XYZ file of C-alpha atoms in Angstrom:
707
model
C -33.570 27.198 12.577
C -30.178 25.927 12.840
C -28.394 26.454 16.248
C -27.024 29.903 16.822
C -23.401 29.838 18.011
C -23.247 33.780 19.287
C -25.662 34.970 22.299
C -25.922 38.621 21.874
C -26.916 40.802 18.592
C -24.939 42.784 16.419
C -25.959 45.428 14.301
C -24.182 46.890 11.210
C -25.723 49.699 9.475
C -26.221 49.957 5.567
C -26.962 53.165 4.323
C -24.980 55.911 2.743
C -21.803 57.099 4.128
C -23.014 60.078 6.384
C -25.899 57.610 7.644
C -23.337 54.896 8.272
C -21.069 57.036 10.538
C -24.211 58.867 12.299
C -25.706 55.326 13.070
C -22.124 53.966 13.768
C -22.054 56.204 16.948
C -25.256 54.416 18.384
C -23.169 51.371 18.637
C -21.458 53.354 21.761
C -22.300 52.453 24.624
C -22.365 56.371 25.352
C -25.792 56.792 23.168
C -27.789 55.080 25.901
C -26.823 57.747 28.416
C -28.780 60.431 26.457
C -32.086 59.561 24.667
C -32.211 62.948 23.091
C -28.713 62.784 21.412
C -30.093 59.361 19.944
C -32.914 61.221 18.469
C -30.753 63.983 17.031
C -28.623 61.285 15.603
C -31.400 59.251 13.981
C -32.875 62.698 12.764
C -29.792 63.500 10.995
C -29.337 60.187 9.548
C -33.011 60.804 8.164
C -31.967 63.592 6.201
C -28.582 62.221 5.032
C -30.285 58.875 3.604
C -33.335 58.205 2.712
C -36.479 58.154 5.329
C -35.744 54.269 5.921
C -32.371 53.067 7.070
C -32.021 48.957 6.499
C -30.016 47.866 9.579
C -28.465 44.200 8.738
C -28.424 41.834 11.919
C -26.032 39.038 11.213
C -26.680 35.907 13.301
C -23.515 33.649 13.301
C -24.298 30.131 13.363
C -22.507 26.761 12.988
C -23.354 24.244 10.437
C -20.986 21.174 9.935
C -18.184 22.911 10.287
C -18.914 25.894 8.470
C -19.640 29.513 9.427
C -22.668 31.115 8.171
C -24.243 34.328 7.985
C -28.395 34.601 8.034
C -29.286 38.861 6.554
C -32.312 40.721 7.446
C -33.789 44.228 6.701
C -34.576 46.521 9.608
C -36.407 49.775 9.749
C -35.413 52.507 11.876
C -38.148 54.401 13.426
C -38.458 56.625 16.526
C -39.949 55.883 19.866
C -40.111 56.773 23.385
C -39.961 53.013 24.518
C -39.417 49.552 23.586
C -41.942 47.509 22.480
C -43.190 44.295 23.651
C -41.949 42.444 20.536
C -38.673 43.520 20.632
C -38.112 44.292 24.623
C -35.987 41.076 25.058
C -33.402 42.187 22.274
C -31.784 44.817 24.156
C -32.847 43.706 27.929
C -28.981 42.887 28.511
C -27.494 46.103 27.975
C -26.169 47.792 31.203
C -25.570 51.110 31.954
C -22.209 52.028 31.089
C -19.680 53.896 32.753
C -17.951 57.028 32.488
C -15.110 57.212 29.535
C -12.329 59.163 29.284
C -12.108 61.584 26.693
C -9.755 61.492 23.931
C -9.440 63.993 21.162
C -10.640 62.046 18.330
C -14.083 61.327 19.974
C -16.823 63.638 21.430
C -16.727 64.666 24.849
C -17.653 61.638 27.373
C -21.224 61.543 28.309
C -21.239 60.645 31.926
C -24.318 57.884 32.954
C -27.123 59.848 35.041
C -30.060 58.518 36.769
C -32.169 59.074 33.752
C -34.333 56.532 32.708
C -32.944 54.960 29.447
C -34.946 54.564 26.223
C -33.296 52.191 23.876
C -33.546 52.741 20.251
C -36.703 50.958 18.944
C -36.651 48.894 15.724
C -39.707 48.167 14.110
C -40.070 45.495 11.396
C -42.952 44.142 9.124
C -41.312 40.501 8.923
C -39.975 38.315 9.984
C -41.253 38.201 13.272
C -38.748 37.049 16.359
C -39.592 35.696 19.269
C -37.299 34.659 22.125
C -33.773 35.165 22.791
C -31.089 35.796 19.815
C -30.395 32.134 20.428
C -33.519 30.930 19.769
C -34.745 33.032 16.897
C -37.249 31.261 14.672
C -39.231 32.907 11.645
C -42.337 31.757 9.992
C -41.432 32.958 6.410
C -37.089 32.443 7.259
C -35.915 30.697 3.815
C -32.970 28.359 4.112
C -29.848 29.396 3.058
C -29.743 26.613 0.257
C -32.242 24.575 -1.086
C -32.898 21.143 -0.311
C -31.809 19.822 -3.504
C -28.535 21.732 -3.276
C -27.804 19.883 0.209
C -28.802 16.830 -1.146
C -26.218 17.053 -4.101
C -23.691 18.599 -1.520
C -23.954 15.316 0.735
C -23.609 13.349 -2.492
C -20.962 15.406 -3.742
C -19.033 14.908 0.092
C -19.743 11.101 -0.454
C -18.274 10.500 -3.878
C -15.120 12.956 -2.695
C -14.029 10.781 0.306
C -14.514 7.767 -1.729
C -12.292 9.542 -3.782
C -14.363 9.522 -6.877
C -13.377 12.966 -7.754
C -15.075 13.142 -11.305
C -18.473 12.095 -9.718
C -17.868 14.587 -6.934
C -17.251 17.455 -9.217
C -20.446 17.118 -11.287
C -22.550 17.327 -7.876
C -20.929 20.000 -6.665
C -21.717 21.822 -10.237
C -24.931 20.838 -9.772
C -25.537 21.909 -6.238
C -23.958 25.225 -7.511
C -26.724 25.466 -9.766
C -29.151 24.983 -7.657
C -27.854 27.435 -5.247
C -24.899 29.995 -6.729
C -23.972 31.427 -3.279
C -23.018 27.949 -1.813
C -19.523 28.357 -0.647
C -18.865 25.050 0.477
C -19.974 23.889 -2.870
C -17.587 26.295 -4.560
C -14.506 25.128 -2.053
C -14.905 21.316 -2.540
C -15.426 21.982 -6.500
C -12.177 23.499 -6.872
C -10.818 20.700 -4.350
C -12.414 17.761 -6.932
C -10.703 19.556 -9.789
C -7.557 19.783 -8.052
C -7.262 16.339 -7.230
C -8.619 15.261 -10.793
C -5.499 17.460 -12.174
C -3.332 15.601 -9.908
C -4.625 12.175 -10.528
C -4.240 12.609 -14.473
C -0.348 13.480 -13.881
C -0.282 10.538 -11.706
C -1.749 8.166 -14.104
C 0.338 9.344 -16.713
C 3.353 8.649 -14.475
C 1.815 5.134 -13.605
C 1.020 4.180 -17.194
C 5.168 4.963 -18.300
C 5.910 2.906 -14.819
C 3.518 0.082 -16.263
C 4.839 0.210 -19.486
C 8.125 -0.120 -18.020
C 7.454 -2.817 -15.726
C 5.444 -4.800 -18.430
C 8.903 -5.058 -20.550
C 10.760 -5.952 -17.385
C 8.244 -8.586 -16.529
C 8.440 -9.987 -20.152
C 12.082 -10.334 -19.955
C 12.516 -11.343 -16.225
C 9.743 -12.987 -15.272
C 9.350 -13.034 -11.302
C 9.453 -16.872 -9.935
C 6.032 -19.001 -9.958
C 4.851 -20.361 -6.653
C 2.286 -22.757 -8.698
C 2.701 -26.065 -8.484
C 1.575 -28.852 -11.172
C 1.611 -32.528 -10.712
C 4.118 -33.941 -13.238
C 2.083 -35.963 -16.575
C 3.674 -38.367 -18.626
C 1.788 -39.069 -21.758
C 0.215 -42.244 -22.246
C 1.862 -44.772 -24.724
C 0.772 -47.168 -27.103
C -0.252 -50.624 -25.135
C -0.447 -53.521 -27.569
C -3.429 -55.161 -27.263
C -2.133 -59.081 -26.972
C -0.560 -57.913 -24.062
C -2.713 -55.594 -22.312
C -5.997 -55.716 -23.903
C -8.189 -53.578 -20.508
C -7.843 -50.179 -20.337
C -9.287 -48.718 -17.197
C -9.625 -45.218 -15.635
C -11.632 -43.284 -13.912
C -14.087 -40.869 -15.454
C -13.034 -36.829 -14.948
C -15.737 -34.177 -15.603
C -13.234 -31.540 -14.522
C -12.720 -28.126 -16.641
C -9.882 -26.314 -14.700
C -7.114 -27.120 -16.794
C -8.894 -25.525 -19.966
C -9.563 -22.201 -17.974
C -6.250 -22.078 -16.652
C -4.812 -22.490 -20.032
C -6.725 -19.964 -21.207
C -5.395 -17.661 -18.530
C -2.097 -18.067 -19.729
C -2.657 -17.553 -23.388
C -4.601 -14.550 -22.843
C -2.070 -12.797 -21.081
C 0.540 -13.755 -23.828
C 2.549 -16.837 -22.261
C 2.388 -20.830 -23.250
C 1.051 -22.575 -20.405
C 3.476 -24.957 -18.686
C 2.887 -28.351 -20.072
C 2.104 -30.472 -17.095
C -0.728 -27.388 -16.464
C -2.172 -29.207 -19.978
C -4.802 -32.007 -18.953
C -6.094 -32.510 -22.391
C -9.347 -34.353 -21.268
C -10.450 -31.291 -19.073
C -9.962 -29.355 -22.441
C -12.073 -31.995 -24.218
C -14.709 -32.005 -21.448
C -15.311 -27.838 -21.299
C -17.208 -28.211 -24.225
C -20.919 -29.116 -25.052
C -21.417 -32.271 -27.347
C -24.496 -33.387 -29.317
C -25.045 -36.432 -27.445
C -28.556 -38.420 -26.942
C -30.076 -38.465 -23.508
C -30.360 -41.675 -21.392
C -33.730 -43.504 -21.794
C -35.240 -45.112 -19.117
C -33.857 -45.218 -15.447
C -30.271 -45.298 -16.476
C -28.189 -42.044 -14.607
C -26.455 -41.793 -18.286
C -26.653 -42.776 -22.140
C -23.489 -44.244 -23.208
C -22.367 -43.824 -27.367
C -19.436 -44.598 -29.345
C -18.103 -43.348 -32.709
C -15.110 -44.725 -34.852
C -13.184 -43.213 -37.994
C -10.018 -41.873 -39.272
C -7.379 -40.798 -37.407
C -6.743 -37.177 -38.732
C -2.923 -36.997 -37.616
C -2.178 -40.657 -38.851
C -4.015 -41.708 -41.494
C -3.235 -45.398 -40.984
C -4.822 -45.136 -37.332
C -8.337 -45.089 -36.118
C -10.049 -42.799 -33.784
C -12.431 -43.863 -31.018
C -14.894 -41.624 -29.247
C -16.573 -42.785 -26.417
C -19.262 -40.236 -24.970
C -21.450 -40.152 -21.890
C -24.577 -37.962 -21.460
C -25.782 -37.967 -17.599
C -29.604 -37.330 -17.220
C -30.578 -33.980 -17.075
C -33.240 -32.571 -13.996
C -36.074 -30.447 -14.461
C -36.223 -27.353 -12.577
C -38.967 -29.412 -10.209
C -36.710 -31.840 -9.840
C -34.170 -29.679 -8.102
C -33.270 -31.383 -4.700
C -32.786 -29.083 -1.605
C -29.362 -27.761 -0.986
C -27.181 -27.331 2.039
C -24.072 -25.800 0.814
C -21.067 -24.350 2.729
C -18.615 -21.687 1.264
C -15.210 -22.174 2.564
C -13.464 -19.234 1.792
C -9.900 -18.448 1.631
C -9.227 -14.864 3.256
C -5.668 -15.062 3.772
C -3.095 -12.642 2.754
C -2.095 -14.364 -0.477
C -6.048 -13.778 -1.927
C -5.727 -9.880 -1.775
C -6.098 -9.267 -5.421
C -8.259 -8.206 -8.035
C -8.144 -11.950 -9.488
C -8.772 -13.268 -6.428
C -11.004 -12.373 -3.401
C -12.712 -9.491 -5.407
C -13.517 -11.973 -8.306
C -14.462 -14.591 -5.828
C -17.323 -12.271 -4.172
C -18.456 -11.391 -7.342
C -18.778 -15.065 -8.342
C -20.620 -16.544 -5.251
C -23.321 -13.427 -5.559
C -24.040 -14.551 -8.688
C -24.650 -18.111 -7.489
C -26.872 -17.102 -4.415
C -28.867 -15.193 -6.822
C -29.457 -18.402 -8.757
C -30.503 -20.348 -5.919
C -34.271 -21.431 -4.800
C -36.057 -21.090 -1.659
C -35.520 -24.490 -0.398
C -31.504 -23.507 -0.584
C -29.497 -23.206 2.397
C -26.216 -21.515 2.763
C -23.178 -20.894 5.614
C -20.340 -19.204 4.811
C -16.731 -20.074 6.908
C -13.646 -18.516 6.265
C -10.106 -19.033 6.761
C -6.817 -17.266 7.536
C -4.867 -16.779 10.622
C -7.547 -18.730 12.005
C -11.147 -19.837 11.124
C -14.522 -19.006 11.654
C -17.984 -18.853 11.080
C -19.266 -15.586 9.192
C -22.819 -16.596 8.602
C -24.583 -19.485 10.038
C -26.526 -21.834 7.686
C -29.192 -19.547 6.232
C -32.427 -19.723 3.991
C -31.371 -18.854 0.300
C -34.765 -16.234 0.725
C -32.505 -13.825 2.645
C -30.356 -13.341 -0.253
C -29.012 -9.899 1.066
C -27.952 -11.145 4.048
C -25.981 -13.500 2.201
C -24.547 -11.185 0.082
C -23.694 -8.478 2.590
C -21.914 -11.137 4.769
C -20.060 -11.884 1.529
C -19.201 -8.467 0.669
C -17.616 -7.537 4.318
C -14.563 -10.298 3.736
C -11.041 -8.773 3.773
C -7.921 -11.066 3.140
C -5.335 -10.979 5.406
C -3.338 -13.048 7.446
C -1.879 -16.673 7.051
C -3.668 -19.639 5.862
C -4.870 -22.307 7.779
C -6.893 -24.616 5.700
C -7.377 -27.439 7.429
C -9.013 -26.027 10.070
C -11.223 -24.188 7.702
C -12.065 -27.467 6.573
C -12.878 -29.408 9.755
C -15.448 -26.320 10.583
C -17.058 -26.247 7.363
C -17.531 -29.855 7.228
C -19.040 -29.668 10.971
C -21.444 -27.192 9.670
C -22.541 -29.405 6.809
C -23.216 -31.969 8.842
C -25.108 -30.043 11.693
C -27.885 -28.833 8.615
C -27.729 -32.216 6.828
C -30.218 -32.555 4.387
C -31.668 -36.182 3.619
C -31.770 -37.174 -0.092
C -30.713 -33.226 -0.701
C -27.474 -32.041 -2.138
C -25.073 -31.578 0.849
C -21.540 -29.949 -0.288
C -18.593 -27.778 0.914
C -17.259 -25.619 -2.004
C -13.813 -24.443 -1.270
C -12.667 -21.187 -2.999
C -8.869 -20.582 -2.973
C -5.737 -19.774 -4.492
C -4.413 -23.364 -3.128
C -2.128 -22.263 -0.420
C -2.128 -23.948 2.756
C 0.603 -22.461 5.167
C -0.921 -23.669 8.693
C -3.073 -26.085 10.296
C -3.466 -29.639 8.928
C -1.104 -29.078 5.832
C 0.270 -31.953 5.624
C -1.317 -33.629 2.132
C -1.900 -36.887 3.458
C -3.604 -35.754 6.401
C -5.597 -33.680 4.262
C -6.446 -36.728 2.136
C -7.401 -38.821 4.662
C -9.850 -35.863 6.650
C -11.425 -35.537 3.283
C -11.722 -39.430 2.334
C -13.685 -39.946 5.885
C -15.943 -37.011 5.497
C -17.074 -37.976 2.195
C -18.658 -41.288 3.794
C -21.110 -39.366 5.415
C -22.274 -37.928 1.767
C -20.832 -34.246 2.127
C -19.173 -33.822 -0.625
C -16.172 -31.231 -1.719
C -15.934 -29.109 -4.999
C -13.079 -26.748 -5.274
C -12.689 -23.253 -7.030
C -9.354 -22.121 -7.812
C -8.578 -18.236 -8.439
C -5.670 -16.171 -9.057
C -1.930 -16.229 -10.598
C 1.299 -16.899 -9.166
C 0.400 -18.815 -6.248
C -1.707 -21.545 -7.558
C -1.501 -25.127 -6.055
C -3.218 -26.847 -8.926
C -1.869 -30.102 -7.949
C -3.278 -29.924 -4.374
C -6.637 -28.589 -5.338
C -7.564 -31.106 -7.895
C -6.473 -33.807 -5.132
C -8.869 -32.498 -2.683
C -11.637 -32.320 -5.112
C -10.817 -36.185 -6.368
C -10.983 -37.131 -2.827
C -14.011 -35.256 -1.642
C -16.182 -36.649 -4.555
C -16.430 -33.553 -6.297
C -15.470 -31.120 -8.923
C -12.409 -28.896 -9.718
C -12.581 -25.370 -11.584
C -10.265 -22.615 -12.222
C -12.191 -19.062 -12.291
C -10.377 -16.786 -14.400
C -13.225 -14.197 -15.104
C -16.954 -13.138 -14.192
C -17.927 -15.209 -17.271
C -15.912 -18.049 -16.112
C -17.825 -17.998 -12.221
C -21.152 -17.278 -14.482
C -20.579 -20.813 -16.202
C -19.856 -22.857 -13.140
C -21.554 -21.446 -10.840
C -24.669 -20.408 -12.486
C -25.272 -21.813 -16.196
C -24.060 -25.158 -14.723
C -25.192 -25.083 -11.241
C -27.775 -28.040 -11.156
C -24.692 -30.120 -13.117
C -21.843 -29.293 -10.799
C -24.116 -29.683 -7.722
C -26.953 -32.379 -8.205
C -24.585 -35.949 -8.111
C -26.790 -38.557 -10.109
C -23.984 -41.622 -9.929
C -20.704 -41.796 -8.413
C -17.180 -43.712 -8.765
C -18.220 -44.121 -12.559
C -15.234 -46.548 -13.881
C -14.490 -47.293 -17.725
C -13.043 -50.468 -18.390
C -12.617 -51.156 -22.307
C -11.218 -54.703 -23.413
C -9.557 -54.467 -26.892
C -9.875 -57.433 -29.163
C -6.206 -58.182 -30.246
C -7.798 -59.915 -34.109
C -8.272 -56.330 -34.863
C -6.760 -54.158 -32.974
C -3.045 -54.233 -32.798
C -2.529 -51.569 -30.149
C -4.157 -48.554 -28.402
C -3.788 -45.274 -26.628
C -5.861 -43.293 -24.212
C -5.540 -39.704 -25.017
C -5.312 -37.659 -21.781
C -6.669 -39.233 -18.344
C -3.013 -40.044 -17.426
C -3.811 -39.056 -13.533
C -7.018 -41.247 -13.822
C -5.877 -44.543 -14.856
C -6.557 -47.646 -12.590
C -5.260 -51.122 -12.520
C -7.650 -53.330 -14.492
C -8.278 -55.268 -10.808
C -9.690 -51.747 -9.544
C -12.694 -51.682 -11.967
C -14.955 -54.378 -9.715
C -13.199 -53.142 -6.278
C -16.152 -51.110 -5.027
C -13.804 -49.492 -2.327
C -11.662 -48.087 -4.926
C -12.516 -44.039 -5.247
C -13.600 -42.897 -9.256
C -15.195 -39.787 -10.505
C -18.406 -38.551 -10.439
C -21.326 -37.128 -12.937
C -23.609 -34.775 -12.042
C -27.173 -34.207 -13.587
C -26.557 -33.164 -17.126
C -22.560 -33.594 -17.296
C -21.289 -34.899 -20.355
C -17.787 -37.290 -20.652
C -15.804 -37.453 -23.437
C -12.912 -40.142 -24.098
C -10.855 -40.557 -27.294
C -8.566 -43.490 -27.950
C -6.201 -43.806 -30.594
C -6.076 -47.145 -32.233
C -4.002 -49.105 -34.309
C -5.936 -51.972 -36.643
C -4.160 -55.370 -36.689
C -3.682 -55.000 -40.748
C -1.705 -51.862 -40.298
C 1.593 -51.503 -41.319
C 4.644 -51.929 -38.895
C 5.987 -49.039 -37.579
C 8.059 -47.463 -34.722
C 7.161 -44.058 -33.609
C 5.645 -43.315 -36.765
C 8.602 -44.695 -39.362
C 7.297 -47.677 -41.554
C 9.471 -50.831 -40.456
C 10.618 -52.889 -43.735
C 11.428 -55.891 -41.984
C 8.736 -56.288 -39.475
C 5.397 -57.758 -40.273
C 1.855 -57.356 -38.817
C 2.130 -59.760 -36.176
C -0.251 -63.015 -36.340
C -3.940 -62.886 -34.809
C -4.332 -66.657 -34.786
C -4.388 -66.525 -30.992
C -7.439 -64.201 -30.975
C -10.964 -65.404 -31.073
C -12.631 -65.151 -34.185
C -15.118 -62.220 -33.846
C -16.267 -58.961 -35.696
C -16.630 -56.910 -32.561
C -13.316 -54.602 -31.970
C -14.127 -54.129 -28.324
C -16.428 -54.021 -25.301
C -17.029 -51.040 -23.049
C -17.962 -52.015 -19.438
C -19.435 -49.372 -17.218
C -19.254 -49.492 -13.383
C -21.015 -46.533 -11.262
C -22.823 -46.170 -7.851
C -26.403 -44.494 -7.293
C -25.364 -41.267 -5.128
C -26.266 -42.520 -1.880
C -25.410 -46.468 -2.197
C -22.267 -48.294 -2.015
C -22.212 -50.856 -3.878
C -22.078 -50.574 -7.927
C -24.078 -51.104 -11.265
C -22.521 -52.882 -14.394
C -23.340 -51.609 -17.923
C -21.952 -53.530 -20.723
C -21.729 -52.281 -24.620
C -20.130 -53.867 -27.725
C -18.746 -51.957 -31.081
C -18.725 -53.987 -34.017
C -16.211 -53.692 -36.698
C -18.842 -52.138 -39.186
C -19.214 -49.115 -36.944
C -16.302 -47.956 -38.445
C -16.943 -44.779 -40.619
C -13.748 -43.527 -42.956
C -13.964 -39.919 -43.575
C -16.881 -39.400 -41.548
C -17.088 -37.132 -38.265
C -19.972 -35.147 -37.014
C -19.363 -31.581 -36.065
C -18.965 -33.012 -32.012
C -16.337 -35.722 -32.909
C -14.460 -33.178 -35.124
C -14.516 -30.513 -32.152
C -13.301 -33.061 -29.647
C -10.773 -34.365 -31.996
C -9.397 -30.549 -32.715
C -9.104 -29.813 -28.863
C -7.400 -32.844 -28.301
C -4.563 -32.219 -31.077
C -4.837 -28.552 -29.689
C -3.661 -30.092 -26.024
C -1.437 -32.469 -27.981
C 0.421 -29.438 -29.346
C 0.810 -27.511 -25.872
C 2.129 -30.328 -24.656
C 4.677 -31.071 -26.931
C 3.409 -34.212 -27.852
C 5.582 -36.284 -30.253
C 2.422 -38.058 -31.304
C 0.716 -35.252 -33.254
C 3.381 -35.647 -36.126
C 2.955 -33.243 -39.149
C -0.426 -32.338 -38.124
C 0.351 -28.600 -37.568
C -1.552 -25.855 -35.544
C -3.013 -24.653 -38.941
C -4.320 -28.080 -39.723
C -6.002 -28.373 -36.286
C -7.763 -24.712 -36.616
C -8.851 -25.828 -39.986
C -10.934 -28.812 -37.965
C -11.978 -26.402 -35.497
C -13.021 -24.094 -37.518
C -15.651 -26.591 -39.458
C -17.071 -27.615 -36.371
C -17.578 -24.194 -35.085
C -20.563 -22.948 -36.875
C -23.149 -24.055 -34.017
C -21.896 -21.934 -30.948
C -24.546 -20.371 -28.917
C -22.432 -19.788 -25.865
C -19.238 -18.347 -27.814
C -17.106 -20.875 -26.510
C -15.664 -22.354 -29.648
C -14.969 -19.205 -31.251
C -12.928 -18.396 -27.775
C -10.969 -21.264 -28.434
C -10.384 -20.442 -32.022
C -8.719 -17.148 -30.663
C -6.570 -19.075 -28.061
C -5.585 -21.292 -31.156
C -4.446 -18.176 -33.008
C -2.297 -16.991 -30.261
C -0.864 -20.029 -29.712
C 0.389 -19.882 -33.576
C 1.396 -16.445 -32.656
C 3.364 -17.107 -29.727
C 5.175 -19.956 -31.357
C 6.242 -17.757 -34.283
C 7.422 -15.006 -31.996
C 4.488 -12.857 -32.662
C 3.504 -10.319 -30.197
C 0.197 -11.122 -28.461
C -2.225 -8.611 -26.847
C -1.759 -9.159 -22.757
C -5.551 -9.498 -22.528
C -8.623 -11.581 -22.796
C -10.239 -12.297 -25.830
C -12.787 -10.147 -27.460
C -15.772 -12.811 -26.664
C -15.126 -12.491 -22.711
C -16.908 -8.776 -22.826
C -20.267 -10.289 -25.220
C -23.508 -10.798 -23.801
């Protein structure tokens, strides 16, 4: 029984009008002065109505802010004295004092010494005991069923969270269980009003958003995004510069960022397009390494599709894949930006979703710690076993954005935590997730670079994930990942988060070779000039190739690296910027060594925990040239490279149009289990439409919502 607020019992009469009037007089204090008068009233009431007169006892109670009434049927009978069961109900009645007579009332009854005999009320059930504050009954039914109460609780939870549609459904179900539930009626009406109000608001908001979209299309806000300037590689004469040296790169941030621009109906800034990252976003059919080498190397040579007089060279590296049982124990520190700039749907909420997916993919031997930074830095979660997934995910879900950015302080704290829980021969990595804005703390680029370079010597590597729009500090994040012996990715969707943090988890976390460098020596007798496509910010001096103190890129387990060169054969007609020359003849090659080798490919790499590099050497003979012959992997890489050249506005693409690019791409897109090539074809089509002035939809391609 719920707590009763009133300590007294009030009786009202439910009978015929005459009985109601007669019994109403029983409530007057005077009645207790004369028992014979009370008995007379009861007899009259019995004559006017049936032999039994019902009296409803109303107990006013308090229940979560609402007043309720519980009713029971009583039967009036005559009695000379009160029964033992109900004597307590009338124990507080005092003798009334004399009342003045009024014309509208009968003559006053003066109290006498006569013993008061209260009206006895007999009832079969419910059987009450105690005072009204303690009334209980064995057969008392609740005012509403348990199911109704549960539905009310759910409805109130939905209502308070703003989900009025679900609240309305819950209140309707509660009323179906208990049609007299006044609270359900009230909140059902409130929910309906809220829904109607929201519908009007949404209509107004839709009109306002449409006007805002038009305004943004004509007057886009100034962007704080920052990209490093890229100067496209030119042709080098092999007679003057026979060596081409660069660091490998397995980052894919540029492709995802380009996708974000095109899906939003805009062409990307040309410096946001790094062709090597677009090529390396996709998987290719390369042979796995044999023996103890960490990766296998392959080369192919055929005609260049945008210049028939030239050749196209493809170099492919395939990292050794790890079986599940070979997965190394991991010590991961999530360094998460929770500053005010992260307060948008494509930043912190997407970040939390992505890392939750990653946590669920980790094994029992892995550990996770969480460090955040904003106005100040702090440890949200100390290093915790990945078996405690709900604890880790709970810590992620409690994160909120707010404050300025102190990224430098956060990096120092994250590295300290990673060092405290260092796992020998394991994966020790800090994963930084941010929109790239470092406003306070160690904000100087050089200071950040020195800090990260120092920390990587302890074999704690750094990977960087970029989020959001309008504030992406792309150049800074790429630098941090490069100096931290890690990778840089851009996360523009849940699907991309799953690709990077779940499907490619092993490749992106487990390093099988570090400081990987490529150097090619071209034979001037057969190759007049060459041009590396992409890798502009990865080029190295020739002397850096053998210098083990020079940093270079890393290859993870199962990673692939693809590089393309455009080559000009020694006997090709002389040209200038693609224009044939009348008076200039091909250069003499008498100075060159007579050899059928087109080039020599050299690779240097270090084992993950070693400081001395190893050298691999491969030659490519001119017999490797296969005119008009490209496998599907080669054709796809070529199409993506040409796509990137178009986005950058390259003058090297010649008359090879975007329609030509799509033709090559379609011929190589048949085997596409993940749907990434189909997505790229849609982006190519969007590019054609944008260049033609055709309006494109401001959303992501349909592939993103497929399983």
